[in-house]
Amino acid sequence: HARLHAREVDYTVKEVLIDEDRQIQEALRRKQAGTYGICANCGQKIPKARLAARPEATLCIDCQRLQEGERP
């Protein structure tokens, strides 16, 4: 069981790293296109504090909450 668990952990870590790399690459593309820091949903600027905390953010906090089914 230990080997299977270790393999599952390795796979999960690999998937997380691949997803983080994809998000970083997408942020770099948005920066080159001049759309970095602009909410993909409402078009408003994403606050600098949010980008400092989540540089890969594509949505402002209100739109992110809406997407997650929360109230803004």
PDB file of C-alpha atoms in Angstrom:
ATOM      1  CA  HIS A   1       0.000   0.000   0.000  1.00  0.00           C
ATOM      2  CA  ALA A   2       2.873   2.381   0.738  1.00  0.00           C
ATOM      3  CA  ARG A   3       4.152   2.223  -2.857  1.00  0.00           C
ATOM      4  CA  LEU A   4       0.711   2.832  -4.257  1.00  0.00           C
ATOM      5  CA  HIS A   5       0.210   5.772  -1.913  1.00  0.00           C
ATOM      6  CA  ALA A   6       3.632   7.225  -2.822  1.00  0.00           C
ATOM      7  CA  ARG A   7       2.810   6.871  -6.519  1.00  0.00           C
ATOM      8  CA  GLU A   8      -0.524   8.631  -6.023  1.00  0.00           C
ATOM      9  CA  VAL A   9       1.200  11.466  -4.151  1.00  0.00           C
ATOM     10  CA  ASP A  10       3.824  11.770  -6.901  1.00  0.00           C
ATOM     11  CA  TYR A  11       1.100  11.887  -9.552  1.00  0.00           C
ATOM     12  CA  THR A  12      -0.855  14.526  -7.619  1.00  0.00           C
ATOM     13  CA  VAL A  13       2.235  16.685  -7.124  1.00  0.00           C
ATOM     14  CA  LYS A  14       3.069  16.384 -10.826  1.00  0.00           C
ATOM     15  CA  GLU A  15      -0.458  17.444 -11.795  1.00  0.00           C
ATOM     16  CA  VAL A  16      -0.313  20.456  -9.452  1.00  0.00           C
ATOM     17  CA  LEU A  17       3.038  21.533 -10.911  1.00  0.00           C
ATOM     18  CA  ILE A  18       1.780  21.133 -14.473  1.00  0.00           C
ATOM     19  CA  ASP A  19      -1.298  23.230 -13.640  1.00  0.00           C
ATOM     20  CA  GLU A  20       0.819  25.935 -11.982  1.00  0.00           C
ATOM     21  CA  ASP A  21       3.134  26.045 -15.005  1.00  0.00           C
ATOM     22  CA  ARG A  22       0.126  26.378 -17.317  1.00  0.00           C
ATOM     23  CA  GLN A  23      -1.208  29.273 -15.233  1.00  0.00           C
ATOM     24  CA  ILE A  24       2.170  31.018 -15.280  1.00  0.00           C
ATOM     25  CA  GLN A  25       2.494  30.617 -19.042  1.00  0.00           C
ATOM     26  CA  GLU A  26      -1.026  31.983 -19.516  1.00  0.00           C
ATOM     27  CA  ALA A  27      -0.219  34.986 -17.286  1.00  0.00           C
ATOM     28  CA  LEU A  28       2.882  35.683 -19.394  1.00  0.00           C
ATOM     29  CA  ARG A  29       0.775  35.519 -22.586  1.00  0.00           C
ATOM     30  CA  ARG A  30      -1.743  37.952 -21.080  1.00  0.00           C
ATOM     31  CA  LYS A  31       1.098  40.285 -20.119  1.00  0.00           C
ATOM     32  CA  GLN A  32       2.475  40.218 -23.675  1.00  0.00           C
ATOM     33  CA  ALA A  33      -1.013  40.842 -25.044  1.00  0.00           C
ATOM     34  CA  GLY A  34      -1.586  43.744 -22.661  1.00  0.00           C
ATOM     35  CA  THR A  35      -4.488  42.055 -20.903  1.00  0.00           C
ATOM     36  CA  TYR A  36      -2.705  41.028 -17.693  1.00  0.00           C
ATOM     37  CA  GLY A  37      -4.472  42.438 -14.647  1.00  0.00           C
ATOM     38  CA  ILE A  38      -7.794  42.831 -16.482  1.00  0.00           C
ATOM     39  CA  CYS A  39     -10.714  40.673 -15.333  1.00  0.00           C
ATOM     40  CA  ALA A  40     -11.629  38.196 -18.067  1.00  0.00           C
ATOM     41  CA  ASN A  41     -15.277  38.424 -17.031  1.00  0.00           C
ATOM     42  CA  CYS A  42     -16.139  42.075 -16.343  1.00  0.00           C
ATOM     43  CA  GLY A  43     -13.133  43.843 -17.920  1.00  0.00           C
ATOM     44  CA  GLN A  44     -12.286  45.839 -14.799  1.00  0.00           C
ATOM     45  CA  LYS A  45      -8.753  46.093 -13.439  1.00  0.00           C
ATOM     46  CA  ILE A  46      -7.830  43.377 -10.972  1.00  0.00           C
ATOM     47  CA  PRO A  47      -6.554  45.114  -7.800  1.00  0.00           C
ATOM     48  CA  LYS A  48      -2.794  45.004  -7.294  1.00  0.00           C
ATOM     49  CA  ALA A  49      -3.218  43.351  -3.895  1.00  0.00           C
ATOM     50  CA  ARG A  50      -5.055  40.427  -5.536  1.00  0.00           C
ATOM     51  CA  LEU A  51      -2.388  40.109  -8.217  1.00  0.00           C
ATOM     52  CA  ALA A  52       0.315  40.212  -5.543  1.00  0.00           C
ATOM     53  CA  ALA A  53      -1.412  37.337  -3.748  1.00  0.00           C
ATOM     54  CA  ARG A  54      -2.476  35.459  -6.904  1.00  0.00           C
ATOM     55  CA  PRO A  55      -0.366  36.618  -9.885  1.00  0.00           C
ATOM     56  CA  GLU A  56      -2.114  34.087 -12.105  1.00  0.00           C
ATOM     57  CA  ALA A  57      -5.576  35.517 -11.347  1.00  0.00           C
ATOM     58  CA  THR A  58      -7.746  36.075 -14.406  1.00  0.00           C
ATOM     59  CA  LEU A  59     -10.807  37.304 -12.507  1.00  0.00           C
ATOM     60  CA  CYS A  60     -11.373  40.117 -10.027  1.00  0.00           C
ATOM     61  CA  ILE A  61     -12.408  38.917  -6.585  1.00  0.00           C
ATOM     62  CA  ASP A  62     -16.117  39.642  -7.183  1.00  0.00           C
ATOM     63  CA  CYS A  63     -16.198  37.654 -10.438  1.00  0.00           C
ATOM     64  CA  GLN A  64     -14.159  34.859  -8.818  1.00  0.00           C
ATOM     65  CA  ARG A  65     -16.692  34.634  -6.012  1.00  0.00           C
ATOM     66  CA  LEU A  66     -19.562  34.586  -8.497  1.00  0.00           C
ATOM     67  CA  GLN A  67     -17.860  31.781 -10.419  1.00  0.00           C
ATOM     68  CA  GLU A  68     -17.482  29.820  -7.193  1.00  0.00           C
ATOM     69  CA  GLY A  69     -21.149  30.364  -6.365  1.00  0.00           C
ATOM     70  CA  GLU A  70     -20.526  32.806  -3.536  1.00  0.00           C
ATOM     71  CA  ARG A  71     -22.022  36.223  -3.088  1.00  0.00           C
ATOM     72  CA  PRO A  72     -19.675  39.145  -3.900  1.00  0.00           C
TER      73      PRO A  72
END
